[in-house]
Backbone as a printed PyTorch tensor [residue, N CA C, xyz], in Angstrom:
tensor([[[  5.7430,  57.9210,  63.8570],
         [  5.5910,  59.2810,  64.3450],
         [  6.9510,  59.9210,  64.6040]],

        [[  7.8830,  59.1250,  65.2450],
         [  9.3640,  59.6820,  65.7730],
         [ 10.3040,  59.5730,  64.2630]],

        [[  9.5040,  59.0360,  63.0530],
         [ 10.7950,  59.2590,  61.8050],
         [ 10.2550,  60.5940,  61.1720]],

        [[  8.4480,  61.0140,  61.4370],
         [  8.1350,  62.3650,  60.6880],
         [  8.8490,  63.7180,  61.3630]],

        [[  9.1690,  63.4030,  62.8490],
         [  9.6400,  64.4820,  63.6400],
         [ 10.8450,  64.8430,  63.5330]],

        [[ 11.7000,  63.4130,  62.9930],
         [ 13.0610,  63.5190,  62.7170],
         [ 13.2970,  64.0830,  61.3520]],

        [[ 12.6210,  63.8290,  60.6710],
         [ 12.5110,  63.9960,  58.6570],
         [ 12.3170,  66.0650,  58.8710]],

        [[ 11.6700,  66.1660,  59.2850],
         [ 10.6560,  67.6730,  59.3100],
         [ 11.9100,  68.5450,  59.5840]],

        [[ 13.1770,  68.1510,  59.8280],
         [ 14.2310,  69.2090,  60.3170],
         [ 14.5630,  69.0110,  59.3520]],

        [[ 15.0380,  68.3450,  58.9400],
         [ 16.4970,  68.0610,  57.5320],
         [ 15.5500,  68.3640,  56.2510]],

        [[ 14.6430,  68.1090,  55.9100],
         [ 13.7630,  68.5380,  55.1400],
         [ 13.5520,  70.2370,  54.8530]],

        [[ 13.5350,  70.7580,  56.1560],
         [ 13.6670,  72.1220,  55.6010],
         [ 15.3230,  72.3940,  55.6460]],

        [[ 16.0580,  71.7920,  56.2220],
         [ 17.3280,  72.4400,  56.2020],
         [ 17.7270,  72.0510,  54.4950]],

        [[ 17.3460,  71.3880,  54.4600],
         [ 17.7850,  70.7840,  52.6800],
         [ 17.2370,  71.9340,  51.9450]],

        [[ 15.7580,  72.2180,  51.8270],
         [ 15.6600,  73.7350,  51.3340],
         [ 16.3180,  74.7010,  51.2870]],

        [[ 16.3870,  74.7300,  52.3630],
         [ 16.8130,  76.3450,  52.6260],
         [ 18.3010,  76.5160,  52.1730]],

        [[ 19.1220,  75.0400,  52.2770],
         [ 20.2920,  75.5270,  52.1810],
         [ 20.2170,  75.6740,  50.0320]],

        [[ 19.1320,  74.9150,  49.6620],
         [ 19.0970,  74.6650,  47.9580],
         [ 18.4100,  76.4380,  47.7740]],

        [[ 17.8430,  76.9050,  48.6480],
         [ 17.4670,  78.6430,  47.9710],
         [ 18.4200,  79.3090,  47.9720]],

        [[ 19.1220,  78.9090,  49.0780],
         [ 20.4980,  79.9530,  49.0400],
         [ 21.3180,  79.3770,  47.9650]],

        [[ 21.7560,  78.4010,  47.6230],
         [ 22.3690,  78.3150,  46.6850],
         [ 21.9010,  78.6090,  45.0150]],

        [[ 20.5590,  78.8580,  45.0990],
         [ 20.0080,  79.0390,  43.9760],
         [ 20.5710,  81.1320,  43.8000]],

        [[ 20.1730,  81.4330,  44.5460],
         [ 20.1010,  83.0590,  45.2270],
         [ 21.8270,  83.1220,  44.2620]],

        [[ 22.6190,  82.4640,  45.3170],
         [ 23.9250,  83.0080,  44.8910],
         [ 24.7000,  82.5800,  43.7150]],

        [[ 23.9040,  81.7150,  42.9600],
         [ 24.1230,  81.6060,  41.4470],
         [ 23.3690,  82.9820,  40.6070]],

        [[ 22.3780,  83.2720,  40.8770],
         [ 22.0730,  84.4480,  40.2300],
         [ 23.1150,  85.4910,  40.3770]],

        [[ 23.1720,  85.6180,  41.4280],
         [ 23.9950,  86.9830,  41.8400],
         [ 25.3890,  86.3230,  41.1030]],

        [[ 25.9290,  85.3400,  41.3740],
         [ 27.2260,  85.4180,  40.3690],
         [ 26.8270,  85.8160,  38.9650]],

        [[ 25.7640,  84.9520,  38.3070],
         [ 25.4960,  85.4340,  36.7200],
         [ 25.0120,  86.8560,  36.8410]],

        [[ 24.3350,  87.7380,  37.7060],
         [ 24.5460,  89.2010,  37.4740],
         [ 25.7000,  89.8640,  37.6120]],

        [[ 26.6510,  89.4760,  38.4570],
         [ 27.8340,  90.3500,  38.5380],
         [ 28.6560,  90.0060,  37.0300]],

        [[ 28.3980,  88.3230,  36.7140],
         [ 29.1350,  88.4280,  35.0120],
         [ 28.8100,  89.5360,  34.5620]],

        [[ 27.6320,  89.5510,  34.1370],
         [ 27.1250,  90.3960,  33.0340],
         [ 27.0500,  92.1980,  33.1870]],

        [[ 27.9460,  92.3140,  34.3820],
         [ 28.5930,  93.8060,  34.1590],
         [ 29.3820,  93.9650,  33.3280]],

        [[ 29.1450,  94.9840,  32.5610],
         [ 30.2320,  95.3030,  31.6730],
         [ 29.8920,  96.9970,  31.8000]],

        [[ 30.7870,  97.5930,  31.1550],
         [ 30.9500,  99.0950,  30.6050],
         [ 29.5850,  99.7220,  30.3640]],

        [[ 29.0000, 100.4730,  30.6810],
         [ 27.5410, 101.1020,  29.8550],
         [ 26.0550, 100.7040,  30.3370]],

        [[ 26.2930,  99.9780,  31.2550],
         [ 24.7710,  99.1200,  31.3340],
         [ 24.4610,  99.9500,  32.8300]],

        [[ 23.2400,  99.9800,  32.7050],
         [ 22.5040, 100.6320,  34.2440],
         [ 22.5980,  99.7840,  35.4830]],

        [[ 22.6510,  99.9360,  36.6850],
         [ 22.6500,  99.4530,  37.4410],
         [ 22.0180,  99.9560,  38.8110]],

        [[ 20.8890,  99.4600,  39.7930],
         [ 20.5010,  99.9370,  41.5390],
         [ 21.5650,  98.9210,  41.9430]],

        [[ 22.0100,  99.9210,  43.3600],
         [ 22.6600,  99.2470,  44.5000],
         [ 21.7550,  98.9370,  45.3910]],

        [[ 22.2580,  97.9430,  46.1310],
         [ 21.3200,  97.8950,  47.5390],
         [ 20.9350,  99.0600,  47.7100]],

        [[ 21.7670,  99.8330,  47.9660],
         [ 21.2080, 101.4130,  49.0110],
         [ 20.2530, 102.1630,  47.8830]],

        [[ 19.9540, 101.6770,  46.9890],
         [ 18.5980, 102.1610,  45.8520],
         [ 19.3900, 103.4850,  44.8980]],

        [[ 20.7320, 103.5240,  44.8810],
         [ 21.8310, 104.1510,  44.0180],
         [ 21.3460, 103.8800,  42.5510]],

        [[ 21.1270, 104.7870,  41.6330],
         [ 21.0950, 104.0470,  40.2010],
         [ 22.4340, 104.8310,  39.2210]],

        [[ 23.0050, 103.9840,  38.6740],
         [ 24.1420, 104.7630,  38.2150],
         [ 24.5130, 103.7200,  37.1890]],

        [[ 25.1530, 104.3920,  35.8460],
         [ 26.2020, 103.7320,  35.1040],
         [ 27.2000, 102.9270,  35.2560]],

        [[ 27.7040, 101.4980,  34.7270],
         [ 28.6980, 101.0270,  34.8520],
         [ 30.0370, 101.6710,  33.9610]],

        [[ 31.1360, 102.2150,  34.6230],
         [ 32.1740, 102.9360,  33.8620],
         [ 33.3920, 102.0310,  33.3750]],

        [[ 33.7530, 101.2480,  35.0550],
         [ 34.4980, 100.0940,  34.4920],
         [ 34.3810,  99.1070,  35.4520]],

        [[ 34.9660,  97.3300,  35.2900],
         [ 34.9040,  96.7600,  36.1930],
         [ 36.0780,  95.7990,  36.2660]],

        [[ 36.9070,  95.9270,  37.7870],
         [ 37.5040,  94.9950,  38.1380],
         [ 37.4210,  94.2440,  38.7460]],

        [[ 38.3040,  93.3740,  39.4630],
         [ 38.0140,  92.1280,  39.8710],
         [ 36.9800,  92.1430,  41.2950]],

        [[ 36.8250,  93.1020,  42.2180],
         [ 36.5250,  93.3290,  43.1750],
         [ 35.6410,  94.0310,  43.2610]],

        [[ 35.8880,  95.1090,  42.2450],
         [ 35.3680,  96.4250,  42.1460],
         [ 34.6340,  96.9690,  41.1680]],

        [[ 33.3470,  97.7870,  41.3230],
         [ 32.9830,  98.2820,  39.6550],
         [ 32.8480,  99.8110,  40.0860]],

        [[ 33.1480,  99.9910,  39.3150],
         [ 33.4970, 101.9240,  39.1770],
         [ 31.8980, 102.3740,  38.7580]],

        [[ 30.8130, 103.4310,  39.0390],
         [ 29.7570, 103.6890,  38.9200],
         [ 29.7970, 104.9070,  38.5610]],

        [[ 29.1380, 105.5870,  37.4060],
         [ 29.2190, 107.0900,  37.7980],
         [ 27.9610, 107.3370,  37.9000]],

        [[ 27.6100, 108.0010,  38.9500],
         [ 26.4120, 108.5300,  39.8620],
         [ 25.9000, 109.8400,  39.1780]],

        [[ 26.8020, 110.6840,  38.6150],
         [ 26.7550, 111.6830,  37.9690],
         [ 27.3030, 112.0870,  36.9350]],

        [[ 27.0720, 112.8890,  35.9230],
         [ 27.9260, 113.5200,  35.1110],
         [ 29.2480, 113.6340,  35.4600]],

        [[ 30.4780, 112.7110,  35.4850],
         [ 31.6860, 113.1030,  35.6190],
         [ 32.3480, 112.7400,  37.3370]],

        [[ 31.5900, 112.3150,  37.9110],
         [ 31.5120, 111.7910,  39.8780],
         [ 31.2040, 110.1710,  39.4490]],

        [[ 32.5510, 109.7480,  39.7140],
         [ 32.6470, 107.8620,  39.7770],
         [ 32.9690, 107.5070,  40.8600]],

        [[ 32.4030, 106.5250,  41.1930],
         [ 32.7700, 106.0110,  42.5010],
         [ 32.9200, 104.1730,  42.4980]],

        [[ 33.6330, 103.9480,  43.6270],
         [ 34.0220, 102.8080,  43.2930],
         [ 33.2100, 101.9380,  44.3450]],

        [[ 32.4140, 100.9560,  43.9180],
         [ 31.6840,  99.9390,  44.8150],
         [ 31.9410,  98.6230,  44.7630]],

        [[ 31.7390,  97.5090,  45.5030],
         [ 31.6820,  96.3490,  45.2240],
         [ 31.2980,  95.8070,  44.4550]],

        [[ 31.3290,  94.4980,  44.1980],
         [ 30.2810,  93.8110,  43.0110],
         [ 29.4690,  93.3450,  43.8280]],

        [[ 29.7410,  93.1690,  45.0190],
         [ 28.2310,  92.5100,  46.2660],
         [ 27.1440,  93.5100,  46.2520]],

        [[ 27.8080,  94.9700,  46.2380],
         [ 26.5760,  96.0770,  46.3900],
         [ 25.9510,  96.2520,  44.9000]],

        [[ 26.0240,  95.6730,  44.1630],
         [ 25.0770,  95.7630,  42.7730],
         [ 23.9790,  94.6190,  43.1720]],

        [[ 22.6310,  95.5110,  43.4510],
         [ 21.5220,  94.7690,  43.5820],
         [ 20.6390,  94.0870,  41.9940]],

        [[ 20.9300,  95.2250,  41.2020],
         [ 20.3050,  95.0570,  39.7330],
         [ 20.7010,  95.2590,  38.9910]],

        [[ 20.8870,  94.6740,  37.6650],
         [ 21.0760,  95.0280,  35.9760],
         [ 19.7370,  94.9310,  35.6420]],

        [[ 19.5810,  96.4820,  34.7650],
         [ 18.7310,  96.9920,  34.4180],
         [ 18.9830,  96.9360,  32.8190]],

        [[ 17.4650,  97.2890,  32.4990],
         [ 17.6470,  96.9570,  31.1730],
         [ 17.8580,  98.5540,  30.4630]],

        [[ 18.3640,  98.9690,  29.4470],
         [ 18.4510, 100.0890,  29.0610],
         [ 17.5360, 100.5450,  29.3740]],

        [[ 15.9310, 100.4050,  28.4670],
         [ 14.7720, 101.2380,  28.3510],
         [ 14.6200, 101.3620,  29.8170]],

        [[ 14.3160, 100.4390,  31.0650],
         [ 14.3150, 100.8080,  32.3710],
         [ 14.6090, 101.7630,  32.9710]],

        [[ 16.3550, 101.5250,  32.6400],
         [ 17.3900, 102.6830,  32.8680],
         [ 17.0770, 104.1550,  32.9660]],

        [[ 17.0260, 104.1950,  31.4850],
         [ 16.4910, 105.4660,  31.0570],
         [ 15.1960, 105.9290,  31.4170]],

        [[ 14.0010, 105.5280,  31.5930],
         [ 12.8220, 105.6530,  32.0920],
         [ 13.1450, 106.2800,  33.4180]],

        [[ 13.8700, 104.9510,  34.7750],
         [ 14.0490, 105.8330,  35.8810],
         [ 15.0120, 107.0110,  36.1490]],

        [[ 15.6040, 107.2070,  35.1460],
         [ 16.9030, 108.5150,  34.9660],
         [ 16.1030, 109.4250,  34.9370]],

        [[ 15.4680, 109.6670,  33.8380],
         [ 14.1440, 110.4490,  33.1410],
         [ 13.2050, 111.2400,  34.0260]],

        [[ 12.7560, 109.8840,  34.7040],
         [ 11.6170, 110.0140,  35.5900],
         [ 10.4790, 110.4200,  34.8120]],

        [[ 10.4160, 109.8440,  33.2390],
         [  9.1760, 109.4410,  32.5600],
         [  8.7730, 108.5200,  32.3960]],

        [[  8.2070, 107.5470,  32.9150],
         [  8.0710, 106.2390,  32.2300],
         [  6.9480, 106.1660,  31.1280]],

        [[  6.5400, 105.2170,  30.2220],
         [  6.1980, 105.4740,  29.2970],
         [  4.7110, 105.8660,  29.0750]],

        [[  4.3710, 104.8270,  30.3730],
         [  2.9840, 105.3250,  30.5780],
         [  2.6020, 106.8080,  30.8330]],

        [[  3.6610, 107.3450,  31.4490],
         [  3.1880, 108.7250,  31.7800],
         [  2.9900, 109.2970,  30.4020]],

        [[  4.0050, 109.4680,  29.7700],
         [  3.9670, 110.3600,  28.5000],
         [  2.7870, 109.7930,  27.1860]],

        [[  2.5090, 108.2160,  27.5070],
         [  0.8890, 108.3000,  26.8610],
         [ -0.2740, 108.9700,  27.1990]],

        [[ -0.2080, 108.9360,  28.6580],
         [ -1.2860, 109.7530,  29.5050],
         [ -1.2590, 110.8080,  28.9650]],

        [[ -0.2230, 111.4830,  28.9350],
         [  0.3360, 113.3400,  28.6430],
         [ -0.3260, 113.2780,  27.3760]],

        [[ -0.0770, 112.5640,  26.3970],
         [ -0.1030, 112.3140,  24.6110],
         [ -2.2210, 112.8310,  24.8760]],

        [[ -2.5750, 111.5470,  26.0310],
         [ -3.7140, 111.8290,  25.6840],
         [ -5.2050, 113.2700,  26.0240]],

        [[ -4.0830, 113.3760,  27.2620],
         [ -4.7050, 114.5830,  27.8910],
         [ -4.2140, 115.9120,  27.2190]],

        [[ -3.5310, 115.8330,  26.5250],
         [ -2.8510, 116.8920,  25.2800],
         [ -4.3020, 117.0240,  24.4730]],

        [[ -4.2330, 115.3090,  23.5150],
         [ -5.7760, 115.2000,  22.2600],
         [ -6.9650, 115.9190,  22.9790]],

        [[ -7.0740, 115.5640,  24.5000],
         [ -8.3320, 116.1270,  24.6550],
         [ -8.9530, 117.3370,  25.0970]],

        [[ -7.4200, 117.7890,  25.4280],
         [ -7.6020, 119.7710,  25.3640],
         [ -8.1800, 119.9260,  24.3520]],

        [[ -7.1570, 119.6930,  23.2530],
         [ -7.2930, 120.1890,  21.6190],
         [ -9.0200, 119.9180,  21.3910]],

        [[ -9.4870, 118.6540,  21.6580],
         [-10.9270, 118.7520,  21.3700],
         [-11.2380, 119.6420,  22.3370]],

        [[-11.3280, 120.3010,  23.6860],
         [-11.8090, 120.7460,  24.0490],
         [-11.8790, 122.1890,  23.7950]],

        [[-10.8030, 123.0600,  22.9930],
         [-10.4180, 123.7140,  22.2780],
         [-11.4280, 124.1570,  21.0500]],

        [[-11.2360, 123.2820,  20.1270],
         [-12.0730, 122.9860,  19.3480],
         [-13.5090, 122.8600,  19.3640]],

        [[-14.4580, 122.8580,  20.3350],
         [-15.3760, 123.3140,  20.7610],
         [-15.5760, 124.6870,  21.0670]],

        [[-14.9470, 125.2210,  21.6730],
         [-15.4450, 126.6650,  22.1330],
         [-15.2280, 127.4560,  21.2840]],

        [[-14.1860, 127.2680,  20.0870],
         [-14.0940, 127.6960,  19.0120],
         [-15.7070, 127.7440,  18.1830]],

        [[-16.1100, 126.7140,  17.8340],
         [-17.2480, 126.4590,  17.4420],
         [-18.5550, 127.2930,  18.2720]],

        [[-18.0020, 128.0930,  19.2330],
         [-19.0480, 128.9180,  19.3040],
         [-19.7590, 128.5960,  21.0260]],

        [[-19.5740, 127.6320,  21.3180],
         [-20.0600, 126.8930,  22.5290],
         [-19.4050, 127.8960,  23.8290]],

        [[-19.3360, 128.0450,  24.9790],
         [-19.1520, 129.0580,  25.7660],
         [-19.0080, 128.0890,  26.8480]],

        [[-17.3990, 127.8410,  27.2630],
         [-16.9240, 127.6430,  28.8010],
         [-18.1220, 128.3010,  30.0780]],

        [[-18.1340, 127.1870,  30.6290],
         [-18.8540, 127.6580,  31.8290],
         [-17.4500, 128.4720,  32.7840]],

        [[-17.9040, 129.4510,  33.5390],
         [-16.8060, 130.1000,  33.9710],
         [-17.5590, 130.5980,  35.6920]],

        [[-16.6670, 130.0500,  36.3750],
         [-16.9420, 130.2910,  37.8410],
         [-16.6710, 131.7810,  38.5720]],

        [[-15.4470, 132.7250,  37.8640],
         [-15.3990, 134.0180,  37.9470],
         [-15.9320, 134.9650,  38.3530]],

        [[-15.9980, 136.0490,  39.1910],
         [-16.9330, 136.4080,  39.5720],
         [-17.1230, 138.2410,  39.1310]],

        [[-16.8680, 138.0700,  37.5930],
         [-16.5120, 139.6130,  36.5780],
         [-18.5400, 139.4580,  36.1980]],

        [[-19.1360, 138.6070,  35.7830],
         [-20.2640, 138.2420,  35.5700],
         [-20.6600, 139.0960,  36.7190]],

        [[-20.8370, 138.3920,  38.0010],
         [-21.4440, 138.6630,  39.0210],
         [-21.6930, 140.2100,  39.5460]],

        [[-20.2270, 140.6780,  38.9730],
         [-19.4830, 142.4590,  39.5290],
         [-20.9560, 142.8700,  38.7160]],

        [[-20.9880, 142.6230,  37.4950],
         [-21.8790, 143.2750,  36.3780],
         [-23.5520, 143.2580,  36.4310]],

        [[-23.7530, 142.3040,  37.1610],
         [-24.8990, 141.8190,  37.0320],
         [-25.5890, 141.2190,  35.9340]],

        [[-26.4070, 140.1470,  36.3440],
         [-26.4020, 139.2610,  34.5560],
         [-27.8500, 139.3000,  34.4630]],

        [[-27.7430, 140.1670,  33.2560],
         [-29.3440, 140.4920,  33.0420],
         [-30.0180, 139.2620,  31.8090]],

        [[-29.4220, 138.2670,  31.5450],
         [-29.8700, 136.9050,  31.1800],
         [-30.2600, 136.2960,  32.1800]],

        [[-29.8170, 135.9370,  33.2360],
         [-30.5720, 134.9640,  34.4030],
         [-31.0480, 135.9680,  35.5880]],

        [[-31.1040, 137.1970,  35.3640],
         [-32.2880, 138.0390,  36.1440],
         [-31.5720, 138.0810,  37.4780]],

        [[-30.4900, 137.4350,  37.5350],
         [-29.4990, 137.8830,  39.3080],
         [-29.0600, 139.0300,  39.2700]],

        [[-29.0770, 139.4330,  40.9090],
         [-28.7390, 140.5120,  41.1350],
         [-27.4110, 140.9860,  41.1970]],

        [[-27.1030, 142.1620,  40.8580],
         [-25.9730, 142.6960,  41.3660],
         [-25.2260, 142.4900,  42.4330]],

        [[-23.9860, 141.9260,  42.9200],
         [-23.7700, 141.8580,  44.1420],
         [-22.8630, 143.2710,  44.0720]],

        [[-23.0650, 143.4650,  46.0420],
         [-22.2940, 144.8960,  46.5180],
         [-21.0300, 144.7030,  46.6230]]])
């Protein structure tokens, strides 16, 4: 009983110290793989271009022509182009299928009333007139 009570500490300390070391091998192989051109979020949820990178430092431009210089600790993500561009955009792809499809189904819906069929219409120019098809009255 007194070797499970003793085991149960070092056991998680052995973890915990193997996640962190797992953690900060990633983050070294993401800070490699900065280079020139590639997208990047900061911690603080910043998304910006890589412009250049030195030893300490990677230059970001946030904007058209506004670079700024951050750590390589504050790069939370390398993003993948298409990503990139998606959250720049603020289209992602799904949206613009949605759009693609709710576009097709105007057009059919279009294409019906053409054919002669008659929009129901909530308006109340009918009503001004009085509709001597469904026998309602005039309103005042």
């Amino acid at each position: 009983m007194n070797l499970i009570i003793l085991l149960l500490p070092i056991i998680a300390i052995v973890l915990m110290f193997r996640s962190q070391k797992k953690r900060q091998q990633q983050q070294q192989s993401m800070q490699t793989a900065l280079e020139p051109g590639v997208g990047v979020r900061t911690i603080g949820g910043l998304y910006a271009q890589v412009k250049a990178v030195n030893d300490e430092t990677v230059e970001l431009e946030i904007a058209p022509g506004v670079v700024a210089h951050f750590t390589k600790g504050a790069i939370a993500a390398v993003l993948d182009p298409q990503e990139f561009d998606a959250i720049i955009n603020g289209r992602p792809l799904e949206d613009e299928l949605a759009e693609l499809a709710e576009a097709a189904e105007s057009a059919d819906q279009a294409d019906a009333t053409e054919d002669g069929d008659k929009p129901l219409s909530l308006s109340k120019d009918g009503a001004d007139k009085g509709d001597a098809d469904s026998g309602a009255p005039t309103s005042k």
